[in-house]
PDB file of C-alpha atoms in Angstrom:
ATOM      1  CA  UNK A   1     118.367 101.629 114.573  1.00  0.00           C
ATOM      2  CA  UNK A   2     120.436  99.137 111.796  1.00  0.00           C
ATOM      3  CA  UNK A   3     122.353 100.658 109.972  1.00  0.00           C
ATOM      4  CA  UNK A   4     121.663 101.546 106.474  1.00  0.00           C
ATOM      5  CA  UNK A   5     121.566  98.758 103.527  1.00  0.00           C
ATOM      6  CA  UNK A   6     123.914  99.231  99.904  1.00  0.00           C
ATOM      7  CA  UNK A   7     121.618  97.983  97.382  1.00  0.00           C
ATOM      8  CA  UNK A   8     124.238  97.194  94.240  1.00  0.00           C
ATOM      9  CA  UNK A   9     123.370  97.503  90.753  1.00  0.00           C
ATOM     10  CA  UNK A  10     125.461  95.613  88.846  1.00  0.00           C
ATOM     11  CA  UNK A  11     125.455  96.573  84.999  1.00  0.00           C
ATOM     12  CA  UNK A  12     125.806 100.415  84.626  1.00  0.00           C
ATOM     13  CA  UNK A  13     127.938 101.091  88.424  1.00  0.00           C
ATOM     14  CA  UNK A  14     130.105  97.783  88.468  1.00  0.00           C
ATOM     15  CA  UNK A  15     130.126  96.681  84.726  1.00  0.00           C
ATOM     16  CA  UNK A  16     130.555 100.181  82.476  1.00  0.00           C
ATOM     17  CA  UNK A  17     128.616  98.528  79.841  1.00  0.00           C
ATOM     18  CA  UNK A  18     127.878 102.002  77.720  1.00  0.00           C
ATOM     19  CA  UNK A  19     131.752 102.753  77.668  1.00  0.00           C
ATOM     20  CA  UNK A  20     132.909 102.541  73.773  1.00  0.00           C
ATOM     21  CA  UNK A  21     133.637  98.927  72.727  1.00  0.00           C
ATOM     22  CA  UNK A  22     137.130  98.983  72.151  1.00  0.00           C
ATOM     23  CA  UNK A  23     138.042 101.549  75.127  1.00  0.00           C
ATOM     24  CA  UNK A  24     137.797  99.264  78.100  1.00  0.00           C
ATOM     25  CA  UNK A  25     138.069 102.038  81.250  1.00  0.00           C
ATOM     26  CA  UNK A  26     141.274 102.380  83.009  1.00  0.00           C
ATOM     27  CA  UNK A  27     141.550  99.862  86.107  1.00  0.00           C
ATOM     28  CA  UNK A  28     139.145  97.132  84.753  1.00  0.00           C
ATOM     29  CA  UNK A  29     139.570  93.640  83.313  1.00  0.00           C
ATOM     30  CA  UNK A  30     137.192  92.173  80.991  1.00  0.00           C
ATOM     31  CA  UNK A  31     135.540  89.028  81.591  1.00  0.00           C
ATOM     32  CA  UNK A  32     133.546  86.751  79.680  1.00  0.00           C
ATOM     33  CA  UNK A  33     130.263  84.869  81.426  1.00  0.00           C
ATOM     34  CA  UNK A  34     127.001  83.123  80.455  1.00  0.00           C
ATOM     35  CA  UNK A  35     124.784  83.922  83.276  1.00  0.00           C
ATOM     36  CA  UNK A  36     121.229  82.009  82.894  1.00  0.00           C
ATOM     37  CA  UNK A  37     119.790  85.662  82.569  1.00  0.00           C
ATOM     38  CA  UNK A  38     122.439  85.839  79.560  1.00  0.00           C
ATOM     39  CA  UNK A  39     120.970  82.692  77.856  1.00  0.00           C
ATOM     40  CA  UNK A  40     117.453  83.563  78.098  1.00  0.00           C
ATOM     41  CA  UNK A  41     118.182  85.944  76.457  1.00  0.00           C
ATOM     42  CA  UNK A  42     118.770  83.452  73.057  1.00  0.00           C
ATOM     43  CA  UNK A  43     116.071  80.799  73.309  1.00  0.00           C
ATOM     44  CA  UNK A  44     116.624  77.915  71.790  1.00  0.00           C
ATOM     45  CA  UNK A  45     120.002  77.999  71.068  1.00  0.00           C
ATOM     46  CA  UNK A  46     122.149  75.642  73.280  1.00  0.00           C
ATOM     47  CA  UNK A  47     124.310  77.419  75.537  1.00  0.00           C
ATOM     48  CA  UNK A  48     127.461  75.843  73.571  1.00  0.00           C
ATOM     49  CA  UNK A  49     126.295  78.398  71.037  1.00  0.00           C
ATOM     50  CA  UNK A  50     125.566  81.825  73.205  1.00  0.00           C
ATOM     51  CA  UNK A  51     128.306  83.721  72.721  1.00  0.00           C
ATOM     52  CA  UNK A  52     129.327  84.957  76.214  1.00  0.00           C
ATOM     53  CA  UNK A  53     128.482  88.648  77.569  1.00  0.00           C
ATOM     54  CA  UNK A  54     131.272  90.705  77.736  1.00  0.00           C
ATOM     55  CA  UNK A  55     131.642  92.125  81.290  1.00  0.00           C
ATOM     56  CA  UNK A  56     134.206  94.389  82.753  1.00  0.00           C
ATOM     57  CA  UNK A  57     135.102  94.873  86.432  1.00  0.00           C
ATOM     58  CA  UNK A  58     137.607  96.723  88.359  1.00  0.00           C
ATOM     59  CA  UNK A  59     138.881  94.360  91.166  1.00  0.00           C
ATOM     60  CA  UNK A  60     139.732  97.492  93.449  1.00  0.00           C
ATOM     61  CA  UNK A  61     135.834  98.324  93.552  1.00  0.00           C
ATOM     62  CA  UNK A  62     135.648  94.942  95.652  1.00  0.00           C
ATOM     63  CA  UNK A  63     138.134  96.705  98.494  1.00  0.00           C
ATOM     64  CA  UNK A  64     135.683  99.748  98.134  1.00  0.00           C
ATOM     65  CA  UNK A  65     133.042  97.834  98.778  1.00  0.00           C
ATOM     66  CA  UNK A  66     134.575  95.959 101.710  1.00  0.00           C
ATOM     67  CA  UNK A  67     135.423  99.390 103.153  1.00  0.00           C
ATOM     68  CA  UNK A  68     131.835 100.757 102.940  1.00  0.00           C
ATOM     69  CA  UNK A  69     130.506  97.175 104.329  1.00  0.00           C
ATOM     70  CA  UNK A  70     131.700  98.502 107.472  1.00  0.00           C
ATOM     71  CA  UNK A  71     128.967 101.259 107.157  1.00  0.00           C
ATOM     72  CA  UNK A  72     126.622  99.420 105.129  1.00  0.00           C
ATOM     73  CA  UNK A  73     124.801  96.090 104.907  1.00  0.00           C
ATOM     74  CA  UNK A  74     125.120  95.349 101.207  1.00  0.00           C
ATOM     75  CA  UNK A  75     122.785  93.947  99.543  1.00  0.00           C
ATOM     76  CA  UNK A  76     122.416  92.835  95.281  1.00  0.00           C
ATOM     77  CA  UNK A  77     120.063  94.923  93.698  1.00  0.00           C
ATOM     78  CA  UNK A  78     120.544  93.890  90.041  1.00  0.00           C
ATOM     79  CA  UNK A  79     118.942  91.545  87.619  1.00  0.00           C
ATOM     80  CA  UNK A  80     121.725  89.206  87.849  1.00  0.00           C
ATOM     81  CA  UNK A  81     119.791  88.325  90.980  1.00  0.00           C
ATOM     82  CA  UNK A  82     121.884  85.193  92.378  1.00  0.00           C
ATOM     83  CA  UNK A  83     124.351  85.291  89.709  1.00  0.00           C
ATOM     84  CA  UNK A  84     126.136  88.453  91.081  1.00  0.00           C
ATOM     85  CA  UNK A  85     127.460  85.772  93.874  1.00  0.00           C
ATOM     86  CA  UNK A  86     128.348  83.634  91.190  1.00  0.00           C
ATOM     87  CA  UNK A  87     129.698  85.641  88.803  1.00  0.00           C
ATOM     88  CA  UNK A  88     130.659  89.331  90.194  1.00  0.00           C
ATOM     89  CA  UNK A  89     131.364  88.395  93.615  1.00  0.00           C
ATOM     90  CA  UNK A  90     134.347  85.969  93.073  1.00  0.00           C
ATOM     91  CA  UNK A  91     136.059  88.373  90.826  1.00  0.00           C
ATOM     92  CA  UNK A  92     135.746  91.734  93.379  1.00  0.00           C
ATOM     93  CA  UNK A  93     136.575  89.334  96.152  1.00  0.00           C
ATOM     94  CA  UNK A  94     132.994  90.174  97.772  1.00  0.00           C
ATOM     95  CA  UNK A  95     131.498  87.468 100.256  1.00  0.00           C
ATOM     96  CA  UNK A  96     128.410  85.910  99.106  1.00  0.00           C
ATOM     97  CA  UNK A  97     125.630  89.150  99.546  1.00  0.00           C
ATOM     98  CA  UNK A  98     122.057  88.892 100.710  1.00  0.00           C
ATOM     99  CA  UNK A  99     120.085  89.773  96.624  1.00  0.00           C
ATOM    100  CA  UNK A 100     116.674  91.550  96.514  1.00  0.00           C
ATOM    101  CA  UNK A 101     114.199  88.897  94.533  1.00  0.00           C
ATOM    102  CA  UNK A 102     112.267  90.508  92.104  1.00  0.00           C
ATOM    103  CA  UNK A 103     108.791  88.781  91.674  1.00  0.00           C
ATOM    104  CA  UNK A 104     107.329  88.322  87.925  1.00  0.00           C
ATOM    105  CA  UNK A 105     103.833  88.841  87.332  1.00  0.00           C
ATOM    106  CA  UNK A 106     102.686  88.915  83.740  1.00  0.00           C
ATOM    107  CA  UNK A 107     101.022  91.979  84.487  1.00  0.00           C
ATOM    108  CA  UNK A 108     103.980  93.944  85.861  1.00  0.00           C
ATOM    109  CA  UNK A 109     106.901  92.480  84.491  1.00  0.00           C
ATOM    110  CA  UNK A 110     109.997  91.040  86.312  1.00  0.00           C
ATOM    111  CA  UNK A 111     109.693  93.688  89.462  1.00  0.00           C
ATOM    112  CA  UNK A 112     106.098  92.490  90.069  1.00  0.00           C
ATOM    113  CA  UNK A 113     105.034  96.124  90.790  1.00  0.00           C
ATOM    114  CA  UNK A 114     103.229  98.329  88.427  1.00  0.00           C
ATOM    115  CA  UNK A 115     105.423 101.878  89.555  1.00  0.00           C
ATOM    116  CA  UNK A 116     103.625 104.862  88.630  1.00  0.00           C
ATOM    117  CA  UNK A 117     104.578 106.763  85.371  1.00  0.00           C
ATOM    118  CA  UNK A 118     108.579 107.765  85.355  1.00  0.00           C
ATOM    119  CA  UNK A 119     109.425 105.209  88.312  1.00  0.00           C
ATOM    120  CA  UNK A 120     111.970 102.922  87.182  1.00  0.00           C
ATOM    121  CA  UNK A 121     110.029  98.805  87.648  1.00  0.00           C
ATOM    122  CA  UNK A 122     112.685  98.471  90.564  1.00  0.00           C
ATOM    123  CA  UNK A 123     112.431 101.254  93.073  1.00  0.00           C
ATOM    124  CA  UNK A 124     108.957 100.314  94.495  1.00  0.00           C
ATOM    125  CA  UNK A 125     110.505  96.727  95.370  1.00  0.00           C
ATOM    126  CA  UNK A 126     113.666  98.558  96.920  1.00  0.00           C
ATOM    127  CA  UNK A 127     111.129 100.739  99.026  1.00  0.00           C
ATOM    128  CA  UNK A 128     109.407  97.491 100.168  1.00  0.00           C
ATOM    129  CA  UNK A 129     112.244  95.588 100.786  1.00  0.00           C
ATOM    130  CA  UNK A 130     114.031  98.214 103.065  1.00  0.00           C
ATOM    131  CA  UNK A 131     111.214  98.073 105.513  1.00  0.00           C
ATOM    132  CA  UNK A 132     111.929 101.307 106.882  1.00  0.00           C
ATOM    133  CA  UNK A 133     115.658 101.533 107.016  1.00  0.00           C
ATOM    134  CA  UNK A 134     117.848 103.900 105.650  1.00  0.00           C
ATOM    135  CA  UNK A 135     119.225 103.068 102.339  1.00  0.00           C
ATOM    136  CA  UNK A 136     121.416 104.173  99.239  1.00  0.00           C
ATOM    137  CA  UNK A 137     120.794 102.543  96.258  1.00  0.00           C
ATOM    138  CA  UNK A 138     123.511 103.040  93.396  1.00  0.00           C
ATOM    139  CA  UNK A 139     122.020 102.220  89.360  1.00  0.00           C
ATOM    140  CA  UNK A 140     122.168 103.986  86.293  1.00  0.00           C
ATOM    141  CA  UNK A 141     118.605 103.866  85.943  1.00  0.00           C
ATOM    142  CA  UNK A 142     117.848 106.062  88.687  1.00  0.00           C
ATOM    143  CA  UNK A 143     115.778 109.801  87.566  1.00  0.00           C
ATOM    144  CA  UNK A 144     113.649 112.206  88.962  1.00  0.00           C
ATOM    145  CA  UNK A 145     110.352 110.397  89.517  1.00  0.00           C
ATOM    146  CA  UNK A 146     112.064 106.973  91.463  1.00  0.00           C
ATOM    147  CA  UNK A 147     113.574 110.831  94.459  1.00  0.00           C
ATOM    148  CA  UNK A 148     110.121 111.635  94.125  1.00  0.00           C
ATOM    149  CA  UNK A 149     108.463 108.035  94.634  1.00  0.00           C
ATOM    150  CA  UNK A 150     111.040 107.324  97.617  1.00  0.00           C
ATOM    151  CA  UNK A 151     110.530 110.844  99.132  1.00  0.00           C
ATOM    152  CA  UNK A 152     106.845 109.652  99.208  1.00  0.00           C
ATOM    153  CA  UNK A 153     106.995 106.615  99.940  1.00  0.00           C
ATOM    154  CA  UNK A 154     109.751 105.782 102.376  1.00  0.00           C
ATOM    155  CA  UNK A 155     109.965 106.996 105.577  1.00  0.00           C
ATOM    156  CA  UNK A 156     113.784 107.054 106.650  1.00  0.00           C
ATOM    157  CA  UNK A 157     116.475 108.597 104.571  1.00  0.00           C
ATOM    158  CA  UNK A 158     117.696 107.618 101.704  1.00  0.00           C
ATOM    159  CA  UNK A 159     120.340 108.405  98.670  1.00  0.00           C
ATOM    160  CA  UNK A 160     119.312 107.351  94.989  1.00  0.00           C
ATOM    161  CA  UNK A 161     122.775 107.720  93.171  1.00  0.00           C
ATOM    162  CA  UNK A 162     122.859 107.441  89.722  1.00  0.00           C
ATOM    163  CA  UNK A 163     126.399 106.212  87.733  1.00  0.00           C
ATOM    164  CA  UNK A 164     127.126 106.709  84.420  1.00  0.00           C
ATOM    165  CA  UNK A 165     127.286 103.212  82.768  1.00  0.00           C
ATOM    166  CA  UNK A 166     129.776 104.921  80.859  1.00  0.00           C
ATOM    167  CA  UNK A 167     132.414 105.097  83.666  1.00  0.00           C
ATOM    168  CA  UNK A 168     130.895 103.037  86.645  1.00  0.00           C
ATOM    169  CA  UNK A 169     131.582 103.780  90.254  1.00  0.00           C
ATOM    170  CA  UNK A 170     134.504 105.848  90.568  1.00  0.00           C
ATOM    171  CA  UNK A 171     136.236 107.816  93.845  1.00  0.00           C
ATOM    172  CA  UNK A 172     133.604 110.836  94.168  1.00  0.00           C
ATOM    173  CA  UNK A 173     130.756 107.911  94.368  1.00  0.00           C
ATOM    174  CA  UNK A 174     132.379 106.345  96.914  1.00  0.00           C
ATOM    175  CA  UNK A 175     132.901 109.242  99.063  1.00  0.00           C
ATOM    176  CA  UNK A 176     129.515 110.336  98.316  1.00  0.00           C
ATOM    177  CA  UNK A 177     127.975 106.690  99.646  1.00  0.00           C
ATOM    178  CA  UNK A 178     130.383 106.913 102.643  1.00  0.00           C
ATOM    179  CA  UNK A 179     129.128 110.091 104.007  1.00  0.00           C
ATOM    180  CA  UNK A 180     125.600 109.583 103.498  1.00  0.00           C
ATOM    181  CA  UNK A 181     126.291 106.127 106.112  1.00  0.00           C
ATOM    182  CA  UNK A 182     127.968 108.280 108.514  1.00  0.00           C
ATOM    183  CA  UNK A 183     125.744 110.886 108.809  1.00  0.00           C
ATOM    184  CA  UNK A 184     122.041 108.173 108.806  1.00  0.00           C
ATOM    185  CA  UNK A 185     121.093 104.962 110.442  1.00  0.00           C
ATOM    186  CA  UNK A 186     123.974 103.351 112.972  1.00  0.00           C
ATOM    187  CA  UNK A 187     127.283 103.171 111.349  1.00  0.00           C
ATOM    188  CA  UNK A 188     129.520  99.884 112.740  1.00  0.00           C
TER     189      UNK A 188
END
């Protein structure tokens, strides 16, 4: 059996985004980017112009997450898509990650898949994507309906942990994430 994937949000579990403005959290450094998802955000207005998104990061998460790659194949799960090697990676000292490409359709949006009522637009892409293998998927988008979908539709175990994009990953999550690889799939 492989062992079970780490799909990585980025804004909400690495970037605290919802913390108050002028109270960066404890253990993070702020930095300022213009990812291409950034700047389509202002069309037409030169990129000279954009004024760059505010992102904070704790460097230690990047050791956490070097720890649990020893349990985990991780994998981007975030709409920074590529970017989180270009942008995120470099500053938590990750290696370059596989990213899960999320198709657009102007039907269904940026995931491609129209998920049924309650299921956040990226959990039926994370379903299809693991194949079969175990998985824990950290976002702060995660509810109710995206269990029930996975429950459903997945057929191996899997843990949907939500962060609070308030406070981003912190100890408990990471304990949480490291027993749920030791006890599924092959660890090492």
């Amino acid at each position: 059996m492989d062992r079970p994937l780490l799909y990585l949000d980025v804004d909400g579990p690495l970037n605290p985004y919802a913390a108050k403005p002028e109270r960066r959290p404890a253990g993070y450094t702020t930095h300022r980017m213009k990812p291409q998802g950034w700047l389509a955000q202002h069309p037409g207005r030169p990129a000279a112009y954009v004024k760059p998104l505010r992102v904070w990061l704790n460097p230690d998460h990047g050791r956490q997450l070097l720890e649990l790659d020893t349990l985990f194949d991780l994998v981007w799960a975030t709409t920074w898509v590529g970017e989180a090697n270009t942008y995120i990676a470099p500053v938590l000292g990750l290696p370059e990650l596989p990213v899960v490409e999320w198709p657009r359709s102007p039907v269904t949006g940026l995931s491609g898949v129209a998920p049924e009522p309650g299921v956040f637009w990226k959990t039926p892409r994370l379903v299809e994507h693991a194949a079969g293998r175990p998985f824990a998927w950290v976002d702060d988008e995660i509810g109710t309906a995206d269990q029930q979908f996975v429950a459903t539709h997945h057929p191996n175990s899997a843990l949907l942990h939500r962060v609070d994009p308030r406070l981003g990953l912190r100890e408990p999550d990471f304990a949480t994430l490291a027993a749920f690889a030791r006890t599924t799939g092959r660890a090492g």
